[in-house]
């Protein structure tokens, strides 16, 4: 992504806005990687930046897939959507830089790296679940996504958040932020490195 961003700052590398539907090479890679068994064509795929806009409020707009969890695109918006004809009239397309990153994730090397990264974080989730089982609180999740929900009956999730942050300098996510049923829970992320001081394993 950095290389693509640098290229955009040169006369030779500047391409202006990408196609509203998304980079053709990226749409082709998405079709071949995720939809080859169901015969979805690249022309049927639309790339969105995932930002909130009026089009996202349409009852018929369905988010089919996202790179946020698959490839760790935190803060970089790239979503695959299937409402091309409607949105092209009011959207200039996802950024060229985000699309270059998405294309890199779908290359052979990138795809293997993403799966290796997912495996690493799922091992972290297992370590977290095992540790929580040893120390006592009931934990859920961590098997299909690198997040673990920990239940603290009778506690307020923001109070738990503050206490853990004050005592350990570890940031969790208060469950109440996910709705009323999240009260008494904390969500703990398994993203992090294991093997250096101040790391996930030490925490």
Coordinates of N, CA and C in Angstrom, one line a residue, residues 1-175:
X1 N 0.8 -1.2 0.0 CA 0.0 0.0 0.0 C 0.9 1.2 0.0
X2 N 2.0 1.2 0.8 CA 2.9 2.4 0.9 C 3.5 2.7 -0.5
X3 N 3.9 1.6 -1.2 CA 4.4 1.8 -2.6 C 3.4 2.4 -3.5
X4 N 2.2 2.0 -3.4 CA 1.1 2.5 -4.3 C 0.9 4.0 -3.9
X5 N 0.9 4.3 -2.6 CA 0.7 5.7 -2.2 C 1.8 6.6 -2.7
X6 N 3.0 6.1 -2.6 CA 4.1 6.9 -3.1 C 4.0 7.1 -4.6
X7 N 3.6 6.1 -5.3 CA 3.5 6.2 -6.8 C 2.4 7.3 -7.2
X8 N 1.4 7.4 -6.4 CA 0.3 8.4 -6.7 C 0.8 9.8 -6.5
X9 N 2.0 10.0 -5.9 CA 2.5 11.4 -5.7 C 3.4 11.8 -6.9
X10 N 3.6 10.9 -7.9 CA 4.4 11.2 -9.1 C 3.5 11.4 -10.3
X11 N 4.0 12.2 -11.2 CA 3.2 12.4 -12.5 C 2.9 11.1 -13.2
X12 N 3.9 10.2 -13.2 CA 3.7 8.9 -13.9 C 2.7 8.0 -13.1
X13 N 2.7 8.1 -11.8 CA 1.9 7.1 -11.0 C 0.5 7.6 -10.7
X14 N 0.3 8.9 -10.9 CA -1.0 9.5 -10.5 C -2.1 9.0 -11.5
X15 N -3.2 8.5 -11.0 CA -4.2 7.9 -11.8 C -5.6 8.6 -11.6
X16 N -5.6 9.6 -10.7 CA -6.9 10.3 -10.4 C -7.8 9.3 -9.7
X17 N -9.1 9.5 -9.9 CA -10.1 8.6 -9.3 C -10.1 7.3 -10.0
X18 N -10.3 6.2 -9.2 CA -10.5 4.9 -9.9 C -11.9 4.8 -10.4
X19 N -12.2 3.6 -11.0 CA -13.5 3.4 -11.5 C -14.5 3.3 -10.3
X20 N -15.7 3.8 -10.5 CA -16.7 3.8 -9.4 C -16.9 2.4 -8.9
X21 N -16.9 1.5 -9.8 CA -17.2 0.1 -9.5 C -16.0 -0.6 -8.7
X22 N -14.8 0.0 -8.8 CA -13.6 -0.5 -8.2 C -12.6 -1.0 -9.2
X23 N -11.4 -1.1 -8.8 CA -10.3 -1.6 -9.7 C -10.7 -2.9 -10.4
X24 N -10.6 -3.0 -11.7 CA -11.0 -4.2 -12.4 C -10.1 -5.4 -12.0
X25 N -8.8 -5.2 -11.8 CA -8.0 -6.3 -11.3 C -8.4 -6.8 -9.9
X26 N -8.8 -5.9 -9.1 CA -9.2 -6.3 -7.7 C -10.6 -7.0 -7.8
X27 N -11.5 -6.5 -8.6 CA -12.8 -7.2 -8.8 C -12.6 -8.6 -9.4
X28 N -11.6 -8.8 -10.3 CA -11.3 -10.1 -10.9 C -10.7 -11.0 -9.8
X29 N -9.8 -10.5 -9.0 CA -9.2 -11.3 -8.0 C -10.2 -11.7 -6.9
X30 N -11.1 -10.9 -6.6 CA -12.2 -11.2 -5.6 C -13.1 -12.3 -6.2
X31 N -13.5 -12.2 -7.5 CA -14.3 -13.2 -8.1 C -13.6 -14.6 -8.1
X32 N -12.3 -14.6 -8.5 CA -11.6 -15.8 -8.6 C -11.2 -16.4 -7.2
X33 N -11.1 -15.6 -6.2 CA -10.7 -16.1 -4.9 C -11.9 -16.5 -4.1
X34 N -12.9 -15.8 -4.1 CA -14.1 -16.1 -3.2 C -15.3 -16.6 -3.9
X35 N -15.5 -16.4 -5.2 CA -16.7 -16.8 -5.8 C -16.6 -17.7 -7.0
X36 N -15.4 -18.4 -7.2 CA -15.2 -19.2 -8.4 C -16.2 -20.4 -8.4
X37 N -16.6 -20.9 -7.2 CA -17.5 -22.0 -7.2 C -19.0 -21.6 -7.4
X38 N -19.3 -20.4 -7.3 CA -20.7 -19.9 -7.6 C -20.8 -19.1 -8.8
X39 N -19.7 -19.0 -9.6 CA -19.7 -18.3 -10.9 C -20.2 -16.9 -10.8
X40 N -19.7 -16.1 -9.8 CA -19.9 -14.7 -9.8 C -18.9 -14.0 -10.7
X41 N -19.3 -13.1 -11.6 CA -18.3 -12.5 -12.5 C -17.8 -11.2 -11.9
X42 N -16.6 -10.8 -12.3 CA -16.0 -9.6 -11.8 C -16.9 -8.4 -12.0
X43 N -17.7 -8.4 -13.1 CA -18.6 -7.3 -13.5 C -19.7 -7.2 -12.5
X44 N -20.0 -8.2 -11.7 CA -21.1 -8.3 -10.7 C -20.6 -7.8 -9.3
X45 N -19.4 -7.5 -9.2 CA -18.8 -7.1 -7.9 C -18.6 -5.6 -7.9
X46 N -18.9 -5.0 -6.8 CA -18.8 -3.5 -6.6 C -17.9 -3.3 -5.4
X47 N -16.9 -2.5 -5.4 CA -16.0 -2.2 -4.3 C -16.4 -0.9 -3.7
X48 N -16.6 -0.9 -2.4 CA -17.0 0.3 -1.7 C -16.0 0.6 -0.6
X49 N -15.9 1.9 -0.2 CA -15.0 2.2 0.9 C -15.5 1.9 2.3
X50 N -16.7 1.4 2.4 CA -17.3 0.9 3.6 C -17.7 2.1 4.6
X51 N -17.6 3.3 4.1 CA -18.0 4.4 5.0 C -19.5 4.5 5.1
X52 N -19.9 5.2 6.1 CA -21.4 5.4 6.3 C -21.8 6.5 5.3
X53 N -22.8 6.2 4.5 CA -23.4 7.2 3.7 C -24.9 6.8 3.5
X54 N -25.6 7.6 2.8 CA -27.1 7.3 2.7 C -27.3 6.0 2.0
X55 N -26.4 5.6 1.0 CA -26.6 4.4 0.3 C -26.6 3.2 1.2
X56 N -25.8 3.3 2.3 CA -25.7 2.2 3.2 C -27.1 1.9 4.0
X57 N -27.9 3.0 4.0 CA -29.2 2.9 4.7 C -30.3 2.2 3.9
X58 N -30.0 2.0 2.6 CA -31.0 1.3 1.8 C -31.3 -0.1 2.3
X59 N -32.6 -0.4 2.3 CA -33.0 -1.7 2.8 C -32.5 -2.8 1.9
X60 N -32.2 -2.5 0.7 CA -31.8 -3.6 -0.3 C -30.3 -3.7 -0.4
X61 N -29.5 -2.8 0.3 CA -28.1 -2.9 0.2 C -27.6 -4.0 1.2
X62 N -26.8 -4.9 0.7 CA -26.3 -6.0 1.5 C -24.8 -6.0 1.4
X63 N -24.1 -5.9 2.6 CA -22.7 -6.1 2.6 C -22.4 -7.6 2.5
X64 N -21.7 -8.0 1.4 CA -21.4 -9.4 1.2 C -20.1 -9.8 1.9
X65 N -19.1 -8.9 1.8 CA -17.8 -9.3 2.4 C -17.0 -8.0 2.7
X66 N -16.1 -8.1 3.6 CA -15.2 -7.0 4.0 C -13.8 -7.5 4.3
X67 N -12.9 -6.6 4.1 CA -11.5 -6.9 4.4 C -11.1 -6.6 5.8
X68 N -12.0 -6.0 6.6 CA -11.6 -5.5 7.9 C -11.2 -6.6 8.8
X69 N -11.9 -7.7 8.8 CA -11.5 -8.8 9.7 C -10.6 -9.8 8.9
X70 N -10.9 -10.0 7.7 CA -10.1 -11.0 6.9 C -8.6 -10.6 6.8
X71 N -8.3 -9.3 6.6 CA -6.9 -8.9 6.4 C -6.5 -7.8 7.3
X72 N -7.2 -7.5 8.3 CA -6.8 -6.5 9.3 C -6.8 -5.1 8.8
X73 N -7.8 -4.7 7.9 CA -7.9 -3.4 7.3 C -8.5 -2.4 8.3
X74 N -8.0 -2.3 9.5 CA -8.5 -1.4 10.5 C -8.2 0.1 10.0
X75 N -9.2 0.9 9.9 CA -9.0 2.3 9.5 C -8.9 2.5 8.0
X76 N -8.8 1.4 7.3 CA -8.7 1.5 5.8 C -10.0 0.8 5.3
X77 N -10.8 1.6 4.6 CA -12.1 1.1 4.2 C -12.0 0.4 2.8
X78 N -12.4 -0.8 2.8 CA -12.6 -1.6 1.6 C -13.6 -2.7 1.8
X79 N -14.7 -2.5 1.1 CA -15.8 -3.5 1.3 C -16.3 -3.9 -0.1
X80 N -16.7 -5.2 -0.2 CA -17.2 -5.7 -1.5 C -18.8 -5.6 -1.4
X81 N -19.4 -4.9 -2.2 CA -20.9 -4.8 -2.2 C -21.5 -5.1 -3.6
X82 N -22.7 -5.4 -3.6 CA -23.4 -5.7 -4.9 C -24.6 -4.8 -5.1
X83 N -24.3 -3.5 -5.2 CA -25.4 -2.6 -5.6 C -24.8 -1.5 -6.5
X84 N -24.1 -2.0 -7.5 CA -23.3 -1.2 -8.4 C -24.2 -0.1 -9.1
X85 N -25.3 -0.5 -9.8 CA -26.0 0.4 -10.6 C -26.6 1.6 -9.8
X86 N -26.9 1.4 -8.5 CA -27.5 2.5 -7.7 C -26.4 3.4 -7.2
X87 N -25.3 2.9 -6.7 CA -24.3 3.7 -6.0 C -23.4 4.5 -6.9
X88 N -23.2 4.0 -8.2 CA -22.2 4.7 -9.1 C -22.6 6.1 -9.4
X89 N -23.9 6.5 -9.1 CA -24.3 7.9 -9.4 C -23.9 8.8 -8.3
X90 N -23.5 8.3 -7.1 CA -23.2 9.2 -6.0 C -21.9 8.9 -5.2
X91 N -21.1 8.0 -5.8 CA -19.9 7.6 -5.1 C -18.7 7.5 -6.1
X92 N -17.6 8.1 -5.8 CA -16.4 8.1 -6.7 C -15.5 6.8 -6.6
X93 N -15.9 5.9 -5.7 CA -15.1 4.7 -5.6 C -14.2 4.7 -4.4
X94 N -13.8 3.5 -4.0 CA -12.9 3.3 -2.8 C -11.5 3.9 -3.3
X95 N -10.7 4.3 -2.3 CA -9.5 4.9 -2.6 C -8.6 3.9 -3.4
X96 N -7.8 4.4 -4.3 CA -6.8 3.6 -5.0 C -5.9 2.9 -4.1
X97 N -5.5 3.5 -3.0 CA -4.6 2.9 -2.1 C -5.2 1.7 -1.4
X98 N -6.4 1.9 -0.9 CA -7.1 0.7 -0.3 C -7.3 -0.4 -1.3
X99 N -7.6 -0.1 -2.5 CA -7.8 -1.1 -3.5 C -6.5 -1.8 -3.8
X100 N -5.4 -1.1 -3.8 CA -4.1 -1.7 -4.0 C -3.8 -2.7 -2.9
X101 N -4.1 -2.3 -1.7 CA -3.9 -3.2 -0.5 C -4.8 -4.4 -0.6
X102 N -6.0 -4.3 -1.1 CA -6.9 -5.4 -1.3 C -6.4 -6.4 -2.3
X103 N -5.9 -5.8 -3.4 CA -5.3 -6.6 -4.5 C -4.1 -7.4 -4.0
X104 N -3.3 -6.7 -3.2 CA -2.1 -7.4 -2.6 C -2.5 -8.6 -1.7
X105 N -3.6 -8.4 -0.9 CA -4.1 -9.5 0.0 C -4.5 -10.7 -0.8
X106 N -5.0 -10.4 -2.0 CA -5.5 -11.5 -2.8 C -4.5 -12.2 -3.8
X107 N -3.3 -11.7 -3.8 CA -2.2 -12.3 -4.5 C -1.9 -13.6 -3.8
X108 N -1.2 -14.5 -4.5 CA -0.8 -15.8 -3.8 C -0.1 -15.6 -2.5
X109 N 1.0 -14.7 -2.6 CA 1.8 -14.4 -1.4 C 0.9 -13.7 -0.3
X110 N 0.1 -12.8 -0.7 CA -0.7 -12.0 0.2 C -1.7 -12.9 0.9
X111 N -2.4 -13.8 0.1 CA -3.4 -14.7 0.6 C -2.8 -15.6 1.7
X112 N -1.6 -16.2 1.4 CA -0.9 -17.0 2.3 C -0.5 -16.3 3.6
X113 N -0.1 -15.0 3.4 CA 0.3 -14.2 4.6 C -0.9 -13.9 5.5
X114 N -2.0 -13.6 4.8 CA -3.3 -13.3 5.6 C -3.7 -14.6 6.4
X115 N -3.6 -15.7 5.8 CA -4.0 -17.0 6.5 C -3.0 -17.3 7.6
X116 N -1.8 -17.0 7.4 CA -0.8 -17.2 8.5 C -1.1 -16.2 9.6
X117 N -1.4 -15.0 9.3 CA -1.7 -14.0 10.3 C -3.0 -14.4 11.1
X118 N -4.0 -14.9 10.4 CA -5.2 -15.3 11.1 C -4.9 -16.5 12.0
X119 N -4.1 -17.4 11.6 CA -3.7 -18.6 12.4 C -3.0 -18.1 13.7
X120 N -2.1 -17.2 13.5 CA -1.4 -16.6 14.7 C -2.3 -16.0 15.7
X121 N -3.3 -15.2 15.2 CA -4.2 -14.5 16.1 C -5.2 -15.5 16.8
X122 N -5.6 -16.6 16.0 CA -6.4 -17.6 16.6 C -5.7 -18.4 17.7
X123 N -4.4 -18.6 17.5 CA -3.6 -19.2 18.6 C -3.6 -18.3 19.8
X124 N -3.5 -17.0 19.6 CA -3.6 -16.0 20.7 C -4.9 -16.2 21.4
X125 N -6.0 -16.3 20.7 CA -7.4 -16.5 21.3 C -7.4 -17.8 22.1
X126 N -6.8 -18.8 21.6 CA -6.8 -20.1 22.4 C -6.0 -19.9 23.7
X127 N -4.9 -19.2 23.6 CA -4.1 -18.9 24.8 C -4.9 -18.1 25.8
X128 N -5.6 -17.1 25.3 CA -6.5 -16.2 26.1 C -7.6 -17.1 26.8
X129 N -8.2 -17.9 26.0 CA -9.3 -18.8 26.6 C -8.8 -19.7 27.7
X130 N -7.6 -20.3 27.4 CA -7.0 -21.2 28.4 C -6.7 -20.5 29.7
X131 N -6.1 -19.3 29.5 CA -5.8 -18.5 30.7 C -7.0 -18.1 31.5
X132 N -8.0 -17.7 30.8 CA -9.3 -17.3 31.5 C -9.9 -18.5 32.2
X133 N -9.9 -19.7 31.6 CA -10.4 -20.9 32.2 C -9.6 -21.2 33.5
X134 N -8.3 -20.9 33.5 CA -7.5 -21.2 34.7 C -7.8 -20.2 35.8
X135 N -8.0 -18.9 35.5 CA -8.2 -17.9 36.5 C -9.7 -17.8 36.9
X136 N -10.6 -18.3 36.1 CA -12.0 -18.3 36.6 C -13.1 -17.7 35.9
X137 N -13.1 -16.5 35.3 CA -14.3 -15.9 34.7 C -14.7 -16.7 33.5
X138 N -16.0 -16.8 33.2 CA -16.6 -17.5 32.1 C -16.3 -16.7 30.8
X139 N -15.7 -17.4 29.8 CA -15.4 -16.7 28.6 C -16.1 -17.4 27.4
X140 N -16.4 -16.6 26.4 CA -17.1 -17.1 25.2 C -16.3 -16.7 24.0
X141 N -16.5 -17.4 22.9 CA -15.9 -17.0 21.6 C -14.5 -17.4 21.5
X142 N -13.7 -16.7 20.6 CA -12.3 -17.1 20.4 C -12.1 -18.3 19.6
X143 N -13.2 -18.9 19.0 CA -13.0 -20.1 18.2 C -13.2 -19.8 16.7
X144 N -13.9 -18.8 16.3 CA -14.1 -18.5 14.9 C -13.7 -17.0 14.6
X145 N -13.4 -16.3 15.6 CA -12.9 -14.9 15.5 C -11.9 -14.6 16.6
X146 N -11.0 -13.8 16.4 CA -10.0 -13.5 17.5 C -10.5 -12.5 18.6
X147 N -11.7 -12.7 19.0 CA -12.3 -11.9 20.1 C -12.8 -12.9 21.2
X148 N -12.6 -12.5 22.4 CA -13.2 -13.3 23.5 C -14.0 -12.4 24.4
X149 N -15.2 -12.9 24.7 CA -16.2 -12.2 25.5 C -16.1 -12.8 26.9
X150 N -15.8 -12.0 27.9 CA -15.7 -12.4 29.3 C -16.8 -11.9 30.2
X151 N -17.5 -12.8 30.9 CA -18.6 -12.4 31.7 C -18.3 -12.2 33.2
X152 N -18.7 -11.1 33.7 CA -18.5 -10.7 35.1 C -19.8 -10.4 35.7
X153 N -20.6 -11.4 36.1 CA -22.0 -11.2 36.6 C -22.0 -10.1 37.7
X154 N -23.0 -9.2 37.6 CA -23.2 -8.2 38.5 C -22.4 -7.0 38.4
X155 N -21.5 -6.9 37.4 CA -20.6 -5.8 37.2 C -21.0 -5.0 36.0
X156 N -20.7 -3.7 36.1 CA -20.9 -2.8 34.9 C -19.7 -2.8 34.0
X157 N -19.9 -3.0 32.7 CA -18.8 -3.2 31.8 C -17.8 -2.0 31.8
X158 N -18.3 -0.7 31.9 CA -17.4 0.4 31.9 C -16.6 0.4 33.2
X159 N -17.2 0.0 34.3 CA -16.4 -0.1 35.6 C -15.3 -1.1 35.4
X160 N -15.6 -2.3 34.8 CA -14.6 -3.3 34.6 C -13.5 -2.8 33.7
X161 N -13.9 -2.1 32.6 CA -12.9 -1.5 31.7 C -12.0 -0.6 32.4
X162 N -12.5 0.4 33.3 CA -11.7 1.3 34.0 C -10.7 0.6 35.0
X163 N -11.3 -0.4 35.7 CA -10.5 -1.1 36.7 C -9.3 -1.9 36.0
X164 N -9.6 -2.6 34.9 CA -8.5 -3.3 34.3 C -7.5 -2.3 33.7
X165 N -7.9 -1.2 33.1 CA -7.0 -0.3 32.5 C -6.1 0.4 33.6
X166 N -6.8 0.7 34.7 CA -6.0 1.4 35.8 C -5.0 0.4 36.5
X167 N -5.4 -0.9 36.6 CA -4.5 -1.8 37.3 C -3.4 -2.4 36.4
X168 N -3.7 -2.6 35.1 CA -2.9 -3.4 34.2 C -2.4 -2.7 33.0
X169 N -3.0 -1.5 32.7 CA -2.7 -0.8 31.4 C -3.1 -1.6 30.2
X170 N -4.1 -2.5 30.4 CA -4.6 -3.3 29.2 C -6.0 -2.7 28.8
X171 N -6.1 -2.4 27.6 CA -7.4 -1.9 27.0 C -8.3 -3.0 26.6
X172 N -9.5 -3.0 27.1 CA -10.5 -4.0 26.7 C -11.7 -3.2 26.1
X173 N -12.7 -3.8 25.7 CA -13.9 -3.1 25.1 C -15.1 -3.4 26.0
X174 N -15.7 -2.4 26.6 CA -16.9 -2.6 27.4 C -18.0 -3.2 26.6
X175 N -18.6 -4.3 27.1 CA -19.7 -5.0 26.4 C -20.9 -4.1 26.1

